[in-house]
mmCIF file of C-alpha atoms in Angstrom:
data_model
loop_
_atom_site.group_PDB
_atom_site.id
_atom_site.type_symbol
_atom_site.label_atom_id
_atom_site.label_comp_id
_atom_site.label_asym_id
_atom_site.label_seq_id
_atom_site.Cartn_x
_atom_site.Cartn_y
_atom_site.Cartn_z
ATOM 1 C CA MET Z 1 27.089 6.936 -29.132
ATOM 2 C CA ASN Z 2 24.208 4.822 -30.552
ATOM 3 C CA TYR Z 3 22.513 3.403 -27.426
ATOM 4 C CA THR Z 4 18.746 2.781 -27.413
ATOM 5 C CA LEU Z 5 15.900 3.589 -24.907
ATOM 6 C CA HIS Z 6 15.493 -0.220 -24.395
ATOM 7 C CA GLN Z 7 19.161 -0.546 -23.425
ATOM 8 C CA LEU Z 8 18.745 2.402 -20.983
ATOM 9 C CA SER Z 9 15.519 0.739 -19.556
ATOM 10 C CA VAL Z 10 17.537 -2.578 -19.023
ATOM 11 C CA LEU Z 11 20.315 -0.688 -17.299
ATOM 12 C CA LEU Z 12 17.950 0.951 -14.963
ATOM 13 C CA LYS Z 13 16.141 -2.231 -14.135
ATOM 14 C CA VAL Z 14 19.512 -4.001 -13.350
ATOM 15 C CA ARG Z 15 20.474 -1.091 -11.092
ATOM 16 C CA ASP Z 16 17.143 -1.110 -9.312
ATOM 17 C CA THR Z 17 16.952 -4.741 -8.787
ATOM 18 C CA GLY Z 18 20.712 -5.364 -8.248
ATOM 19 C CA SER Z 19 20.464 -8.560 -10.304
ATOM 20 C CA VAL Z 20 20.485 -9.618 -13.900
ATOM 21 C CA THR Z 21 18.147 -12.468 -12.932
ATOM 22 C CA LYS Z 22 15.619 -10.275 -11.276
ATOM 23 C CA ALA Z 23 15.862 -7.708 -13.909
ATOM 24 C CA SER Z 24 15.025 -10.249 -16.603
ATOM 25 C CA GLU Z 25 11.984 -11.474 -14.520
ATOM 26 C CA GLU Z 26 10.581 -8.018 -14.286
ATOM 27 C CA LEU Z 27 11.232 -7.155 -17.925
ATOM 28 C CA PHE Z 28 9.854 -10.476 -19.075
ATOM 29 C CA LEU Z 29 13.152 -11.236 -20.888
ATOM 30 C CA SER Z 30 15.612 -14.187 -20.818
ATOM 31 C CA GLN Z 31 18.927 -13.535 -18.909
ATOM 32 C CA PRO Z 32 20.949 -13.926 -22.116
ATOM 33 C CA ALA Z 33 18.779 -11.219 -23.628
ATOM 34 C CA VAL Z 34 19.318 -8.885 -20.788
ATOM 35 C CA SER Z 35 23.037 -9.626 -20.805
ATOM 36 C CA VAL Z 36 23.150 -8.813 -24.604
ATOM 37 C CA GLN Z 37 21.578 -5.522 -24.053
ATOM 38 C CA LEU Z 38 23.933 -4.598 -21.253
ATOM 39 C CA LYS Z 39 27.073 -5.563 -23.437
ATOM 40 C CA LYS Z 40 25.791 -3.484 -26.311
ATOM 41 C CA LEU Z 41 25.365 -0.450 -23.912
ATOM 42 C CA GLN Z 42 28.904 -1.167 -22.287
ATOM 43 C CA ASP Z 43 30.425 -1.343 -25.819
ATOM 44 C CA GLN Z 44 29.779 2.409 -26.300
ATOM 45 C CA PHE Z 45 31.730 3.481 -23.110
ATOM 46 C CA GLU Z 46 35.389 3.163 -22.441
ATOM 47 C CA ILE Z 47 34.672 3.235 -18.624
ATOM 48 C CA PRO Z 48 33.195 0.190 -17.047
ATOM 49 C CA LEU Z 49 29.400 0.497 -16.159
ATOM 50 C CA PHE Z 50 29.450 -2.821 -13.977
ATOM 51 C CA GLU Z 51 32.096 -4.863 -12.133
ATOM 52 C CA THR Z 52 31.706 -8.487 -11.066
ATOM 53 C CA VAL Z 53 32.335 -9.386 -7.599
ATOM 54 C CA GLY Z 54 32.373 -13.133 -7.050
ATOM 55 C CA ARG Z 55 28.973 -14.090 -8.828
ATOM 56 C CA ARG Z 56 27.300 -10.797 -8.348
ATOM 57 C CA ILE Z 57 27.183 -8.001 -10.773
ATOM 58 C CA SER Z 58 27.639 -4.511 -9.179
ATOM 59 C CA ILE Z 59 27.036 -1.203 -10.896
ATOM 60 C CA THR Z 60 30.093 1.283 -10.835
ATOM 61 C CA GLU Z 61 29.956 4.921 -9.744
ATOM 62 C CA PHE Z 62 30.072 5.890 -13.454
ATOM 63 C CA GLY Z 63 27.251 3.377 -14.164
ATOM 64 C CA HIS Z 64 25.208 5.004 -11.445
ATOM 65 C CA GLU Z 65 25.772 8.511 -13.088
ATOM 66 C CA ILE Z 66 24.707 7.031 -16.471
ATOM 67 C CA ALA Z 67 21.672 5.367 -14.874
ATOM 68 C CA ASP Z 68 20.580 8.635 -13.295
ATOM 69 C CA THR Z 69 20.861 10.320 -16.718
ATOM 70 C CA ALA Z 70 18.835 7.467 -18.430
ATOM 71 C CA GLN Z 71 16.172 7.906 -15.701
ATOM 72 C CA ARG Z 72 15.748 11.653 -16.563
ATOM 73 C CA ILE Z 73 15.570 10.707 -20.439
ATOM 74 C CA LEU Z 74 13.006 8.094 -19.922
ATOM 75 C CA ASP Z 75 10.909 10.315 -17.599
ATOM 76 C CA GLU Z 76 10.924 13.048 -20.320
ATOM 77 C CA ILE Z 77 9.891 10.502 -23.047
ATOM 78 C CA GLU Z 78 7.110 9.338 -20.787
ATOM 79 C CA ALA Z 79 6.022 13.050 -20.278
ATOM 80 C CA ILE Z 80 5.956 13.334 -24.039
ATOM 81 C CA ASN Z 81 3.596 10.389 -24.396
ATOM 82 C CA TYR Z 82 1.342 11.737 -21.575
ATOM 83 C CA LYS Z 83 1.232 15.135 -23.238
ATOM 84 C CA SER Z 84 0.505 13.690 -26.614
ATOM 85 C CA LYS Z 85 -2.439 11.603 -25.114
ATOM 86 C CA THR Z 86 -3.756 14.715 -23.224
ATOM 87 C CA TYR Z 87 -3.923 16.714 -26.376
ATOM 88 C CA GLN Z 88 -5.918 14.027 -27.956
ATOM 89 C CA GLY Z 89 -8.475 14.470 -25.109
ATOM 90 C CA ALA Z 90 -7.404 11.649 -22.840
ATOM 91 C CA VAL Z 91 -6.675 11.703 -19.178
ATOM 92 C CA ALA Z 92 -3.108 10.496 -18.839
ATOM 93 C CA GLY Z 93 -0.326 10.519 -16.487
ATOM 94 C CA LYS Z 94 0.884 8.840 -13.305
ATOM 95 C CA LEU Z 95 -1.277 8.186 -10.209
ATOM 96 C CA LYS Z 96 0.690 7.172 -7.177
ATOM 97 C CA ILE Z 97 -1.294 6.045 -4.217
ATOM 98 C CA GLY Z 98 -0.055 4.993 -0.651
ATOM 99 C CA ALA Z 99 -2.416 2.674 1.294
ATOM 100 C CA VAL Z 100 -2.177 1.538 4.778
ATOM 101 C CA SER Z 101 -1.968 -2.420 4.718
ATOM 102 C CA THR Z 102 -5.749 -2.926 5.738
ATOM 103 C CA ALA Z 103 -6.735 -0.662 2.862
ATOM 104 C CA LYS Z 104 -5.733 -3.294 0.413
ATOM 105 C CA TYR Z 105 -9.201 -4.646 0.957
ATOM 106 C CA ILE Z 106 -10.660 -1.288 -0.236
ATOM 107 C CA VAL Z 107 -8.328 0.179 -2.848
ATOM 108 C CA PRO Z 108 -9.144 -2.382 -5.795
ATOM 109 C CA PHE Z 109 -12.764 -1.499 -5.759
ATOM 110 C CA PHE Z 110 -12.089 2.244 -5.953
ATOM 111 C CA ILE Z 111 -9.453 1.992 -8.780
ATOM 112 C CA THR Z 112 -10.920 -0.934 -11.169
ATOM 113 C CA ASP Z 113 -13.690 1.328 -12.667
ATOM 114 C CA PHE Z 114 -11.352 4.275 -12.682
ATOM 115 C CA LEU Z 115 -8.793 2.544 -14.706
ATOM 116 C CA GLU Z 116 -11.396 1.209 -17.130
ATOM 117 C CA LYS Z 117 -12.609 4.541 -17.761
ATOM 118 C CA TYR Z 118 -9.179 6.215 -17.949
ATOM 119 C CA PRO Z 119 -6.816 3.583 -19.501
ATOM 120 C CA SER Z 120 -4.121 5.994 -20.135
ATOM 121 C CA VAL Z 121 -3.444 6.504 -16.519
ATOM 122 C CA ASP Z 122 -0.386 4.483 -15.075
ATOM 123 C CA LEU Z 123 -1.102 3.532 -11.503
ATOM 124 C CA SER Z 124 1.281 2.619 -8.687
ATOM 125 C CA VAL Z 125 0.139 1.602 -5.157
ATOM 126 C CA ASP Z 126 2.308 1.199 -2.230
ATOM 127 C CA VAL Z 127 0.828 -0.852 0.569
ATOM 128 C CA THR Z 128 2.583 -0.409 3.908
ATOM 129 C CA ASN Z 129 1.898 0.800 7.406
ATOM 130 C CA LYS Z 130 0.436 4.213 8.355
ATOM 131 C CA SER Z 131 3.787 5.834 9.352
ATOM 132 C CA SER Z 132 5.357 4.919 6.042
ATOM 133 C CA VAL Z 133 2.348 6.123 4.021
ATOM 134 C CA LEU Z 134 2.326 9.477 5.805
ATOM 135 C CA LYS Z 135 6.150 10.015 5.307
ATOM 136 C CA SER Z 136 5.679 9.228 1.643
ATOM 137 C CA LEU Z 137 2.876 11.631 1.410
ATOM 138 C CA GLU Z 138 4.945 14.531 3.197
ATOM 139 C CA ASN Z 139 8.020 13.678 0.912
ATOM 140 C CA ASN Z 140 5.817 14.063 -2.216
ATOM 141 C CA GLU Z 141 6.632 10.343 -3.146
ATOM 142 C CA ILE Z 142 2.917 9.598 -3.624
ATOM 143 C CA ASP Z 143 -0.093 11.919 -4.700
ATOM 144 C CA ILE Z 144 -2.818 10.452 -2.493
ATOM 145 C CA ALA Z 145 -3.006 8.351 0.640
ATOM 146 C CA MET Z 146 -5.702 6.046 1.858
ATOM 147 C CA VAL Z 147 -5.831 6.056 5.660
ATOM 148 C CA SER Z 148 -8.210 5.100 8.484
ATOM 149 C CA THR Z 149 -7.557 8.268 10.625
ATOM 150 C CA ILE Z 150 -6.759 11.733 9.485
ATOM 151 C CA PRO Z 151 -3.377 12.847 10.981
ATOM 152 C CA ARG Z 152 -3.560 16.124 12.884
ATOM 153 C CA LYS Z 153 -0.045 17.312 12.084
ATOM 154 C CA ILE Z 154 -0.413 17.176 8.273
ATOM 155 C CA LYS Z 155 -2.301 19.834 6.463
ATOM 156 C CA ALA Z 156 -4.301 17.705 4.063
ATOM 157 C CA HIS Z 157 -7.571 17.723 2.106
ATOM 158 C CA SER Z 158 -9.694 14.715 2.621
ATOM 159 C CA ILE Z 159 -12.791 12.713 1.376
ATOM 160 C CA SER Z 160 -14.443 10.528 3.877
ATOM 161 C CA LEU Z 161 -15.359 6.966 2.425
ATOM 162 C CA MET Z 162 -16.790 4.552 4.890
ATOM 163 C CA LYS Z 163 -16.574 3.366 8.605
ATOM 164 C CA ASN Z 164 -13.624 1.252 9.667
ATOM 165 C CA GLN Z 165 -14.857 -0.966 12.443
ATOM 166 C CA LEU Z 166 -12.425 -2.951 14.628
ATOM 167 C CA TYR Z 167 -13.592 -5.936 16.782
ATOM 168 C CA LEU Z 168 -12.072 -8.285 19.254
ATOM 169 C CA VAL Z 169 -11.720 -11.654 17.468
ATOM 170 C CA GLY Z 170 -10.743 -15.164 18.469
ATOM 171 C CA GLY Z 171 -10.464 -18.511 16.648
ATOM 172 C CA LYS Z 172 -13.172 -21.085 16.108
ATOM 173 C CA GLU Z 173 -12.164 -22.754 19.427
ATOM 174 C CA MET Z 174 -13.396 -19.674 21.444
ATOM 175 C CA PRO Z 175 -16.700 -20.167 23.344
ATOM 176 C CA ASP Z 176 -19.736 -18.419 22.372
ATOM 177 C CA LEU Z 177 -20.468 -15.609 24.711
ATOM 178 C CA GLU Z 178 -23.992 -13.978 25.272
ATOM 179 C CA LYS Z 179 -22.407 -11.123 27.228
ATOM 180 C CA SER Z 180 -19.283 -9.006 26.959
ATOM 181 C CA ILE Z 181 -16.095 -11.054 27.944
ATOM 182 C CA SER Z 182 -14.947 -9.994 31.490
ATOM 183 C CA LYS Z 183 -11.834 -7.911 31.882
ATOM 184 C CA LYS Z 184 -10.314 -10.804 33.957
ATOM 185 C CA ASN Z 185 -11.027 -13.457 31.274
ATOM 186 C CA LEU Z 186 -9.774 -11.278 28.483
ATOM 187 C CA GLU Z 187 -6.453 -10.884 30.369
ATOM 188 C CA GLN Z 188 -5.919 -14.478 30.345
ATOM 189 C CA TYR Z 189 -5.535 -14.579 26.496
ATOM 190 C CA ARG Z 190 -2.248 -13.958 24.460
ATOM 191 C CA LEU Z 191 -2.820 -10.665 22.449
ATOM 192 C CA ILE Z 192 -1.610 -10.476 19.016
ATOM 193 C CA TYR Z 193 -0.550 -6.967 17.744
ATOM 194 C CA ARG Z 194 0.338 -5.313 14.510
ATOM 195 C CA GLU Z 195 3.758 -3.800 14.138
ATOM 196 C CA GLN Z 196 4.625 -0.236 15.535
ATOM 197 C CA GLY Z 197 3.455 2.454 13.143
ATOM 198 C CA SER Z 198 0.167 0.614 12.240
ATOM 199 C CA ALA Z 199 -3.082 2.450 12.896
ATOM 200 C CA THR Z 200 -4.639 -0.810 13.990
ATOM 201 C CA ARG Z 201 -1.785 -1.272 16.423
ATOM 202 C CA LEU Z 202 -2.541 2.197 17.803
ATOM 203 C CA ALA Z 203 -6.268 1.529 18.156
ATOM 204 C CA MET Z 204 -5.661 -1.652 20.049
ATOM 205 C CA GLU Z 205 -3.198 0.101 22.352
ATOM 206 C CA ASN Z 206 -5.583 2.832 23.124
ATOM 207 C CA TYR Z 207 -8.411 0.303 23.796
ATOM 208 C CA ILE Z 208 -6.107 -1.635 26.214
ATOM 209 C CA ALA Z 209 -4.982 1.663 27.941
ATOM 210 C CA GLN Z 210 -8.624 2.871 28.343
ATOM 211 C CA ARG Z 211 -9.755 -0.592 29.793
ATOM 212 C CA GLN Z 212 -6.545 -0.691 31.917
ATOM 213 C CA LEU Z 213 -5.986 -4.139 30.832
ATOM 214 C CA LYS Z 214 -3.042 -6.120 32.207
ATOM 215 C CA VAL Z 215 -1.342 -7.623 29.169
ATOM 216 C CA LYS Z 216 0.697 -10.628 29.939
ATOM 217 C CA LYS Z 217 1.620 -12.334 26.752
ATOM 218 C CA THR Z 218 1.953 -10.856 23.335
ATOM 219 C CA ILE Z 219 2.946 -11.646 19.828
ATOM 220 C CA GLU Z 220 3.729 -8.960 17.191
ATOM 221 C CA LEU Z 221 3.297 -9.571 13.386
ATOM 222 C CA THR Z 222 3.847 -7.270 10.499
ATOM 223 C CA SER Z 223 0.604 -7.531 8.383
ATOM 224 C CA ASN Z 224 -3.154 -7.904 8.886
ATOM 225 C CA GLU Z 225 -3.196 -11.125 7.174
ATOM 226 C CA ALA Z 226 -0.508 -12.708 9.450
ATOM 227 C CA VAL Z 227 -2.331 -11.609 12.513
ATOM 228 C CA LYS Z 228 -5.592 -13.117 11.048
ATOM 229 C CA GLN Z 229 -3.931 -16.386 10.468
ATOM 230 C CA ALA Z 230 -2.322 -16.425 13.869
ATOM 231 C CA VAL Z 231 -5.772 -16.036 15.438
ATOM 232 C CA ILE Z 232 -7.195 -18.686 13.257
ATOM 233 C CA ALA Z 233 -4.386 -21.042 14.367
ATOM 234 C CA GLY Z 234 -5.408 -20.317 18.034
ATOM 235 C CA LEU Z 235 -2.230 -18.410 19.059
ATOM 236 C CA GLY Z 236 -4.325 -15.687 20.843
ATOM 237 C CA VAL Z 237 -6.928 -12.917 20.161
ATOM 238 C CA SER Z 238 -6.614 -9.483 18.572
ATOM 239 C CA ILE Z 239 -8.544 -6.424 17.698
ATOM 240 C CA MET Z 240 -8.926 -6.373 13.967
ATOM 241 C CA PRO Z 241 -10.763 -4.411 11.139
ATOM 242 C CA LEU Z 242 -13.969 -6.040 10.140
ATOM 243 C CA ILE Z 243 -13.189 -5.323 6.510
ATOM 244 C CA GLY Z 244 -10.197 -7.739 6.482
ATOM 245 C CA ILE Z 245 -11.888 -10.706 8.250
ATOM 246 C CA GLN Z 246 -15.357 -10.840 6.701
ATOM 247 C CA ASP Z 247 -14.592 -14.138 4.801
ATOM 248 C CA SER Z 248 -13.111 -15.911 7.849
ATOM 249 C CA LEU Z 249 -16.190 -14.944 9.917
ATOM 250 C CA LYS Z 250 -18.490 -16.380 7.336
ATOM 251 C CA SER Z 251 -16.567 -19.575 7.296
ATOM 252 C CA GLY Z 252 -16.477 -19.872 11.036
ATOM 253 C CA ASP Z 253 -12.645 -19.792 11.394
ATOM 254 C CA LEU Z 254 -12.974 -16.541 13.353
ATOM 255 C CA LYS Z 255 -15.430 -15.313 15.872
ATOM 256 C CA ILE Z 256 -16.180 -11.837 17.095
ATOM 257 C CA ILE Z 257 -15.850 -11.779 20.958
ATOM 258 C CA PRO Z 258 -18.329 -9.361 22.548
ATOM 259 C CA ALA Z 259 -16.360 -6.734 24.618
ATOM 260 C CA LYS Z 260 -17.347 -3.390 26.298
ATOM 261 C CA GLY Z 261 -16.008 -0.436 24.302
ATOM 262 C CA LEU Z 262 -15.998 -2.322 21.017
ATOM 263 C CA PRO Z 263 -16.161 -1.978 18.105
ATOM 264 C CA VAL Z 264 -13.706 1.018 17.690
ATOM 265 C CA GLU Z 265 -14.971 3.041 14.884
ATOM 266 C CA THR Z 266 -12.958 5.237 12.650
ATOM 267 C CA TYR Z 267 -13.434 6.262 8.936
ATOM 268 C CA TRP Z 268 -11.574 5.417 5.840
ATOM 269 C CA ASN Z 269 -10.403 8.486 3.983
ATOM 270 C CA ILE Z 270 -8.409 9.596 0.879
ATOM 271 C CA ILE Z 271 -6.166 12.423 1.788
ATOM 272 C CA TRP Z 272 -3.697 14.680 -0.216
ATOM 273 C CA MET Z 273 -1.438 17.507 0.794
ATOM 274 C CA LYS Z 274 -3.008 21.038 0.462
ATOM 275 C CA SER Z 275 0.322 22.341 -0.589
ATOM 276 C CA LYS Z 276 0.656 19.958 -3.551
ATOM 277 C CA ASN Z 277 -0.323 21.093 -7.181
ATOM 278 C CA LEU Z 278 -1.908 17.782 -8.321
ATOM 279 C CA PRO Z 279 -1.430 16.703 -11.853
ATOM 280 C CA ILE Z 280 -4.502 15.765 -14.026
ATOM 281 C CA ALA Z 281 -4.567 12.005 -13.095
ATOM 282 C CA PRO Z 282 -4.703 12.400 -9.409
ATOM 283 C CA LYS Z 283 -7.233 15.255 -9.791
ATOM 284 C CA THR Z 284 -9.438 13.131 -11.940
ATOM 285 C CA PHE Z 285 -9.152 10.156 -9.422
ATOM 286 C CA ILE Z 286 -10.287 12.531 -6.527
ATOM 287 C CA GLU Z 287 -13.279 13.600 -8.477
ATOM 288 C CA PHE Z 288 -14.187 10.031 -9.463
ATOM 289 C CA VAL Z 289 -14.236 8.885 -5.732
ATOM 290 C CA ARG Z 290 -16.051 11.948 -4.861
ATOM 291 C CA ASN Z 291 -18.820 11.130 -7.411
ATOM 292 C CA HIS Z 292 -18.894 7.307 -7.133
ATOM 293 C CA ARG Z 293 -17.866 6.384 -3.578
ATOM 294 C CA THR Z 294 -21.540 5.840 -2.346
ATOM 295 C CA GLN Z 295 -22.125 3.369 -5.301
ATOM 296 C CA ILE Z 296 -18.985 1.526 -4.728
ATOM 297 C CA ILE Z 297 -19.545 1.240 -0.941
ATOM 298 C CA ASP Z 298 -23.141 0.082 -1.476
ATOM 299 C CA ASN Z 299 -21.959 -2.382 -4.016
ATOM 300 C CA TYR Z 300 -19.193 -4.081 -1.977
ATOM 301 C CA TYR Z 301 -19.375 -3.160 1.671
ATOM 302 C CA GLY Z 302 -23.116 -3.427 2.583
ATOM 303 C CA TYR Z 303 -22.110 -5.270 5.815
ATOM 304 C CA VAL Z 304 -20.368 -2.274 7.247
ATOM 305 C CA LYS Z 305 -23.219 -0.313 8.961
#
């Protein structure tokens, strides 16, 4: 056997993407280059790693076994590299963060300076809804989560960052109101929701229940950005986090509608499991946030009071 680490990496990428084309794009290689590496790897085995069904390439059961072994080999190589850098005095390793979708407006400002200070840390950020983030945290698939409410059922440490303020907003065609919108008038509008499992959706549902609003027409969308664009287009109104709509408010594409009981206020937090033995990279990130959060918030989020 004379396979290379590069060939194993190509095999894994093809398995994970299910496509030579997609694998070549993610590896920044040409399709012929990927095919050549796969052929060189296949030539060392008598049992097929792949089979072609129609125009699609499919990995065989044997190919999956080899890919699983390749993953363990590459993980060990990566661990060796991290240990080498650590012995040289660098903070090195993986940092896996899960962030609720609205937190995408926060995460970059908390990680940019950190990565500049610790360039040997490899970062991955998974942005999804709250339910998926918490599931990943409990399953040990991520080290740290960024959420707007701390779940009661999870035993987690936390660091509070800043306020998360949610307002009722409409498009520029909305009339300017000096007083809070009446319950009757609000009920005439179509309400635009985030998907189930979103913390923003939950906050909106709680507000509606507390106000005993009779919701007649609704739209459900799967991202904060999609909701924002729908409101701008005049499809309805929604309750949205201030942090994700600041530019649209400045441009006049969105308007805050005064409403009793709003804004809803929660706090952005980073959380991590109490039971988890954190590696050096996540530990260092937590300390970085603890020491620099006030400066970061003052620099970038002065409009949040």
